[in-house]
mmCIF file with all atom_site columns, C-alpha atoms in Angstrom:
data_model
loop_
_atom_site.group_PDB
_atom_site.id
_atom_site.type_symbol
_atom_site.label_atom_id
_atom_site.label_alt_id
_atom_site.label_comp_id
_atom_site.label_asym_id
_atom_site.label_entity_id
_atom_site.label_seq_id
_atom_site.pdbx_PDB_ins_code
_atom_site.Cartn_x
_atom_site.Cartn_y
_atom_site.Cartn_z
_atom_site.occupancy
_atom_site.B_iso_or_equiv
_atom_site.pdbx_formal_charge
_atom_site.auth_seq_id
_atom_site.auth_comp_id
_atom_site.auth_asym_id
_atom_site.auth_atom_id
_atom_site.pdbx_PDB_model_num
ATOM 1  C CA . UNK A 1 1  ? 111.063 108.256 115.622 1.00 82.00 ? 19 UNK A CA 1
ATOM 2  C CA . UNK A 1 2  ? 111.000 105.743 113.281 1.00 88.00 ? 20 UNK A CA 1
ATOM 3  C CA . UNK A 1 3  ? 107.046 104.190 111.677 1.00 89.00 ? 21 UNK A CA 1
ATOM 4  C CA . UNK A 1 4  ? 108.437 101.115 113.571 1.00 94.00 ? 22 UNK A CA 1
ATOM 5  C CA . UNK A 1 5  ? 109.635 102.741 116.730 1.00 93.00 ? 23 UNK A CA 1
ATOM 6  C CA . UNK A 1 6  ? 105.933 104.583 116.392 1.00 92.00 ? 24 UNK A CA 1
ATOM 7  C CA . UNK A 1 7  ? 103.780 101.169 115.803 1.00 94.00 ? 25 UNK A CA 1
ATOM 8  C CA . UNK A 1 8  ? 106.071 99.231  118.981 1.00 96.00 ? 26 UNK A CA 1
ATOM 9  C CA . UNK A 1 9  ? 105.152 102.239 121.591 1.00 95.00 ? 27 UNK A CA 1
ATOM 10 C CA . UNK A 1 10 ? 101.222 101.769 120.255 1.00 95.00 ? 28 UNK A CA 1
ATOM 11 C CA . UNK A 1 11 ? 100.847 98.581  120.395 1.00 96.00 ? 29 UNK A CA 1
ATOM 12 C CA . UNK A 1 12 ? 102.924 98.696  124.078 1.00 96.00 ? 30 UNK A CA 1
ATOM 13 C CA . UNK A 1 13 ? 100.209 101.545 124.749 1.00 96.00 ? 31 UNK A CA 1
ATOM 14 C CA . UNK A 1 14 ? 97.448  99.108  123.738 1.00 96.00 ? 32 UNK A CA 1
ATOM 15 C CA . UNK A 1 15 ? 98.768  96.130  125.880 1.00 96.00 ? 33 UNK A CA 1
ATOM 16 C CA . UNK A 1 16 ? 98.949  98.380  128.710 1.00 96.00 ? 34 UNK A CA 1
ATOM 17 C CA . UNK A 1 17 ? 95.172  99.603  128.334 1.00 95.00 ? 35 UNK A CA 1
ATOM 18 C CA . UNK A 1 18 ? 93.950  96.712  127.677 1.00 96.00 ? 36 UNK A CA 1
ATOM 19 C CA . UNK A 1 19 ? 95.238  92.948  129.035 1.00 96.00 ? 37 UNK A CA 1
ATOM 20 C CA . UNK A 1 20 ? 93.840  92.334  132.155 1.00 94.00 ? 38 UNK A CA 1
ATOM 21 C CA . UNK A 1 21 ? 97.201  89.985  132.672 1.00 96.00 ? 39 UNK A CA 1
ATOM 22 C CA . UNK A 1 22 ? 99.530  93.456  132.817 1.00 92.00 ? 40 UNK A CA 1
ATOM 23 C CA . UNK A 1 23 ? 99.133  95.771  135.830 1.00 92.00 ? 41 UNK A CA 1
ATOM 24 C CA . UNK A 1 24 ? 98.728  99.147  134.683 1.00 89.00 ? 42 UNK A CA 1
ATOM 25 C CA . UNK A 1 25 ? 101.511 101.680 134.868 1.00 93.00 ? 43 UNK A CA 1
ATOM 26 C CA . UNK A 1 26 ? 100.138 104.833 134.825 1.00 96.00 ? 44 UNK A CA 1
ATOM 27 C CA . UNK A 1 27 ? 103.588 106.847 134.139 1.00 97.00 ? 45 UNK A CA 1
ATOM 28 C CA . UNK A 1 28 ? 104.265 104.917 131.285 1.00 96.00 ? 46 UNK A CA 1
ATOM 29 C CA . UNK A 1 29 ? 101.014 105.049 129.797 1.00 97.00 ? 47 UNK A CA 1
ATOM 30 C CA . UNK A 1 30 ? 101.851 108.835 130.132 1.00 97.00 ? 48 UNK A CA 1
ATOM 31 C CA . UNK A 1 31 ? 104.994 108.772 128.906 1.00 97.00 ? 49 UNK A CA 1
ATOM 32 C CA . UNK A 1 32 ? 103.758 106.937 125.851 1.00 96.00 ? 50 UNK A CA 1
ATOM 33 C CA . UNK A 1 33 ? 100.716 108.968 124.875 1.00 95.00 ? 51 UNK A CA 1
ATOM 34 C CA . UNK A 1 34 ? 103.381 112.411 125.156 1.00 95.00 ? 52 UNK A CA 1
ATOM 35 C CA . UNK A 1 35 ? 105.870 110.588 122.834 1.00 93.00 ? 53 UNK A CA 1
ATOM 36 C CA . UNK A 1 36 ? 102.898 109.346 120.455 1.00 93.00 ? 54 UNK A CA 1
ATOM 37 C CA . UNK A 1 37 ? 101.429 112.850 120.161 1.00 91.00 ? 55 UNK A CA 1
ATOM 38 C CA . UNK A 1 38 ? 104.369 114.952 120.171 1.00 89.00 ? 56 UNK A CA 1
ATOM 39 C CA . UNK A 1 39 ? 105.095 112.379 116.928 1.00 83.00 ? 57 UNK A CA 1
ATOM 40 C CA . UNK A 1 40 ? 101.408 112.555 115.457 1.00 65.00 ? 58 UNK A CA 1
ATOM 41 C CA . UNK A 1 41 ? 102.062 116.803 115.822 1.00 57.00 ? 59 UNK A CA 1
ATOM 42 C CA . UNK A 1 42 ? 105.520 116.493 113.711 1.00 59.00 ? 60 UNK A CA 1
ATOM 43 C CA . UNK A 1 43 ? 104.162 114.234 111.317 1.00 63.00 ? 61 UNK A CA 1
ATOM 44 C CA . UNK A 1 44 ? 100.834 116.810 110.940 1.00 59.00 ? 62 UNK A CA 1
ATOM 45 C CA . UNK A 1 45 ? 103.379 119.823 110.573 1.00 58.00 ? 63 UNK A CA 1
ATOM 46 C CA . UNK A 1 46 ? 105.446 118.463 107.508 1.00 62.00 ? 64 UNK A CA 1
ATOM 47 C CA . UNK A 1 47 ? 102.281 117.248 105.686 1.00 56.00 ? 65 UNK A CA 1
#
């Protein structure tokens, strides 16, 4: 995943979490927080 790829699915994470104007999708906020860690635990391993 790209840094851009990685800063779009945040901020869609953020958006989701937080504008009262977007109904909450739980399965995406899921699917976004695996994708977003499993990158966070790649990035930690080749520092």
């Amino acid at each position: 995943m790209t840094e851009r790829e990685f800063q779009a699915k945040l901020a869609e994470l953020d958006r989701l979490l937080n504008d009262p104007e977007i109904r909450m999708d739980p399965d995406r906020v899921w699917a976004l927080l695996a994708e977003i860690s499993a990158q966070e635990v790649v990035g930690q391993a080749r520092a």
